[in-house]
Amino acid sequence: MPKRTLQGVVVSDKTAKTVVVRVDRRFTHPIYKKTIRRSKNYHAHDENNEFKPGDMVWIEESKPISKLKSWIVIRGEHKKSA
């Protein structure tokens, strides 16, 4: 079975070798038929501390690394600074 990959935005990099990634999903409400957005935060392993808040990253599930981390950053795009 392939590993899940998700795309999200880094919201925090305050802990060492860890980033918090917000993943948004959109779906249609089953009763009201309106499109709604939900988001969830994932703690992901960032070995070189290279990603900062605002960067777009792709994360892949892995074996548990710590109590909260079971995702690894596989690639990302740095935010363009103005």
XYZ file of N, CA, C and O in Angstrom:
328
model
N 0.845 -1.183 0.000
C 0.000 0.000 0.000
C 0.890 1.246 0.000
O 1.805 1.349 0.808
N 0.638 2.188 -0.906
C 1.495 3.377 -0.965
C 1.284 4.295 0.230
O 0.217 4.308 0.843
N 2.318 5.064 0.532
C 2.231 6.008 1.633
C 1.428 7.227 1.204
O 1.506 7.657 0.061
N 0.668 7.780 2.149
C -0.112 8.977 1.843
C 0.807 10.186 1.751
O 1.751 10.311 2.528
N 0.511 11.078 0.835
C 1.216 12.354 0.751
C 0.179 13.462 0.792
O -0.897 13.339 0.194
N 0.506 14.522 1.518
C -0.374 15.668 1.655
C 0.398 16.935 1.331
O 1.620 16.991 1.498
N -0.327 17.959 0.896
C 0.284 19.243 0.579
C -0.265 20.270 1.557
O -1.466 20.297 1.834
N 0.631 21.104 2.095
C 0.178 22.105 3.042
C 1.150 23.255 3.179
O 2.160 23.327 2.480
N 0.838 24.143 4.112
C 1.631 25.342 4.349
C 2.225 25.262 5.747
O 1.535 24.911 6.707
N 3.502 25.588 5.864
C 4.171 25.599 7.167
C 3.621 26.765 7.985
O 3.596 27.904 7.518
N 3.173 26.480 9.209
C 2.666 27.538 10.080
C 3.591 27.808 11.255
O 3.525 28.868 11.865
N 4.488 26.859 11.591
C 5.408 27.063 12.704
C 6.671 26.241 12.486
O 6.621 25.137 11.953
N 7.801 26.818 12.933
C 9.074 26.088 12.878
C 9.842 26.283 14.181
O 11.057 26.263 14.202
N 9.133 26.468 15.279
C 9.773 26.824 16.541
C 10.535 25.670 17.194
O 11.459 25.907 17.946
N 10.159 24.430 16.930
C 10.868 23.308 17.526
C 11.964 22.810 16.595
O 11.889 22.980 15.382
N 12.983 22.199 17.173
C 14.132 21.739 16.391
C 13.748 20.552 15.513
O 13.116 19.600 15.980
N 14.117 20.620 14.239
C 13.899 19.554 13.254
C 12.422 19.201 13.056
O 12.101 18.100 12.623
N 11.534 20.140 13.379
C 10.102 19.892 13.244
C 9.422 21.121 12.661
O 9.761 22.246 13.008
N 8.480 20.896 11.765
C 7.623 21.976 11.287
C 6.170 21.548 11.486
O 5.855 20.364 11.458
N 5.314 22.526 11.717
C 3.881 22.269 11.808
C 3.280 22.695 10.474
O 3.464 23.832 10.036
N 2.579 21.765 9.840
C 2.038 21.989 8.500
C 0.517 21.989 8.575
O -0.083 21.058 9.112
N -0.104 23.066 8.028
C -1.565 23.131 7.966
C -2.011 22.594 6.621
O -1.617 23.104 5.576
N -2.845 21.549 6.644
C -3.364 20.940 5.423
C -4.846 21.276 5.330
O -5.623 20.963 6.240
N -5.241 21.947 4.239
C -6.638 22.314 4.024
C -7.297 21.297 3.115
O -6.670 20.799 2.177
N -8.558 21.017 3.382
C -9.316 20.160 2.481
C -10.681 20.788 2.253
O -11.209 21.485 3.131
N -11.228 20.573 1.073
C -12.539 21.112 0.724
C -13.454 19.953 0.384
O -13.052 19.015 -0.303
N -14.685 20.032 0.876
C -15.643 18.992 0.564
C -17.046 19.585 0.592
O -17.257 20.677 1.126
N -17.980 18.870 0.015
C -19.370 19.315 -0.019
C -20.099 18.772 1.196
O -20.010 17.579 1.504
N -20.829 19.645 1.885
C -21.592 19.233 3.055
C -22.679 18.260 2.617
O -23.378 18.499 1.622
N -22.842 17.144 3.340
C -23.778 16.114 2.875
C -25.250 16.549 2.848
O -26.017 16.053 2.027
N -25.634 17.473 3.715
C -27.040 17.906 3.756
C -27.243 19.214 3.000
O -28.132 19.333 2.160
N -26.387 20.205 3.289
C -26.591 21.547 2.734
C -25.975 21.733 1.349
O -26.206 22.744 0.704
N -25.172 20.787 0.894
C -24.568 20.816 -0.443
C -23.717 22.060 -0.681
O -23.557 22.505 -1.795
N -23.189 22.614 0.377
C -22.325 23.782 0.249
C -20.879 23.333 0.445
O -20.604 22.483 1.293
N -19.954 23.899 -0.321
C -18.547 23.557 -0.190
C -17.987 24.234 1.055
O -18.125 25.445 1.219
N -17.382 23.430 1.924
C -16.795 23.974 3.148
C -15.336 23.555 3.242
O -14.923 22.564 2.637
N -14.559 24.363 3.984
C -13.130 24.103 4.152
C -12.858 23.668 5.575
O -13.374 24.254 6.529
N -12.023 22.671 5.712
C -11.552 22.235 7.021
C -10.034 22.143 6.949
O -9.469 21.797 5.912
N -9.363 22.427 8.058
C -7.913 22.322 8.075
C -7.483 21.514 9.284
O -8.199 21.431 10.284
N -6.293 20.924 9.170
C -5.738 20.124 10.243
C -4.240 20.345 10.269
O -3.614 20.503 9.213
N -3.662 20.387 11.464
C -2.232 20.585 11.610
C -1.522 19.251 11.799
O -1.988 18.404 12.554
N -0.399 19.086 11.100
C 0.430 17.895 11.218
C 1.835 18.322 11.612
O 2.367 19.279 11.060
N 2.448 17.599 12.542
C 3.849 17.822 12.893
C 4.674 16.939 11.968
O 4.449 15.728 11.894
N 5.629 17.540 11.268
C 6.430 16.802 10.288
C 7.907 17.001 10.570
O 8.335 18.051 11.047
N 8.696 15.975 10.254
C 10.139 15.992 10.488
C 10.830 16.762 9.370
O 10.654 16.462 8.193
N 11.627 17.769 9.747
C 12.402 18.586 8.811
C 13.852 18.529 9.279
O 14.268 19.305 10.125
N 14.619 17.587 8.738
C 15.962 17.273 9.237
C 16.896 18.478 9.274
O 17.635 18.667 10.224
N 16.882 19.323 8.241
C 17.848 20.415 8.141
C 17.289 21.772 8.549
O 17.937 22.791 8.320
N 16.106 21.819 9.117
C 15.465 23.083 9.513
C 15.451 24.093 8.370
O 15.728 25.265 8.565
N 15.101 23.643 7.166
C 15.190 24.538 6.019
C 13.891 25.260 5.690
O 13.909 26.241 4.955
N 12.754 24.832 6.229
C 11.480 25.444 5.868
C 11.013 26.411 6.942
O 11.146 26.159 8.138
N 10.466 27.531 6.487
C 10.009 28.607 7.366
C 8.510 28.796 7.186
O 7.937 28.335 6.196
N 7.853 29.501 8.114
C 6.408 29.741 7.969
C 6.076 30.408 6.635
O 6.758 31.319 6.190
N 5.029 29.898 5.998
C 4.606 30.412 4.698
C 5.046 29.552 3.539
O 4.509 29.686 2.431
N 6.015 28.651 3.751
C 6.491 27.781 2.670
C 5.470 26.683 2.380
O 4.829 26.162 3.287
N 5.356 26.326 1.094
C 4.487 25.232 0.675
C 5.304 23.941 0.698
O 6.382 23.885 0.096
N 4.819 22.900 1.380
C 5.562 21.647 1.477
C 4.655 20.453 1.205
O 3.437 20.542 1.304
N 5.290 19.343 0.848
C 4.615 18.056 0.691
C 5.135 17.143 1.786
O 6.350 17.021 1.970
N 4.222 16.491 2.499
C 4.624 15.605 3.585
C 4.153 14.188 3.276
O 3.158 13.989 2.590
N 4.912 13.224 3.784
C 4.615 11.812 3.543
C 4.592 11.094 4.878
O 5.432 11.343 5.738
N 3.627 10.195 5.048
C 3.546 9.485 6.311
C 4.709 8.512 6.458
O 5.249 8.014 5.477
N 5.107 8.262 7.709
C 6.225 7.369 7.988
C 5.956 6.694 9.324
O 4.917 6.916 9.946
N 6.909 5.904 9.756
C 6.780 5.309 11.083
C 6.879 6.427 12.124
O 7.483 7.472 11.856
N 6.321 6.246 13.309
C 6.373 7.306 14.321
C 7.815 7.690 14.681
O 8.651 6.840 14.948
N 8.081 8.991 14.659
C 9.399 9.515 14.991
C 9.421 9.981 16.440
O 10.423 9.861 17.130
N 8.307 10.512 16.904
C 8.160 10.935 18.297
C 6.682 10.831 18.651
O 5.892 10.288 17.883
N 6.310 11.391 19.785
C 4.926 11.303 20.232
C 3.951 11.930 19.224
O 2.879 11.379 18.965
N 4.331 13.057 18.649
C 3.442 13.760 17.722
C 3.816 13.596 16.256
O 2.985 13.807 15.378
N 5.081 13.247 15.967
C 5.545 13.229 14.582
C 5.473 11.846 13.962
O 6.101 10.916 14.436
N 4.692 11.740 12.886
C 4.726 10.525 12.070
C 4.635 10.894 10.593
O 4.136 10.130 9.783
N 5.114 12.099 10.262
C 5.178 12.579 8.890
C 6.568 13.140 8.633
O 7.221 13.627 9.545
N 6.998 13.090 7.373
C 8.309 13.613 6.972
C 8.097 14.563 5.791
O 7.320 14.266 4.883
N 8.794 15.697 5.814
C 8.753 16.621 4.673
C 9.588 16.019 3.552
O 10.759 15.699 3.742
N 8.976 15.824 2.370
C 9.720 15.236 1.264
C 10.198 16.277 0.267
O 11.256 16.124 -0.331
N 9.446 17.351 0.084
C 9.892 18.437 -0.775
C 9.087 19.681 -0.463
O 8.066 19.601 0.220
N 9.565 20.817 -0.948
C 8.851 22.046 -0.672
C 9.293 23.182 -1.558
O 10.312 23.083 -2.256
N 8.508 24.241 -1.539
C 8.818 25.453 -2.284
C 8.889 26.592 -1.295
O 7.972 26.805 -0.510
N 9.987 27.333 -1.343
C 10.151 28.447 -0.426
C 9.293 29.620 -0.884
O 9.145 29.871 -2.079
N 8.730 30.326 0.097
C 7.895 31.480 -0.185
C 8.727 32.576 -0.818
O 9.865 32.816 -0.403
N 8.178 33.231 -1.807
C 8.887 34.340 -2.450
C 8.831 35.545 -1.529
O 7.773 35.955 -1.085
N 9.981 36.120 -1.192
C 10.007 37.303 -0.330
C 9.893 38.555 -1.199
O 10.524 38.669 -2.233
N 9.062 39.478 -0.739
C 8.800 40.691 -1.523
C 9.844 41.760 -1.330
O 10.607 41.810 -0.460
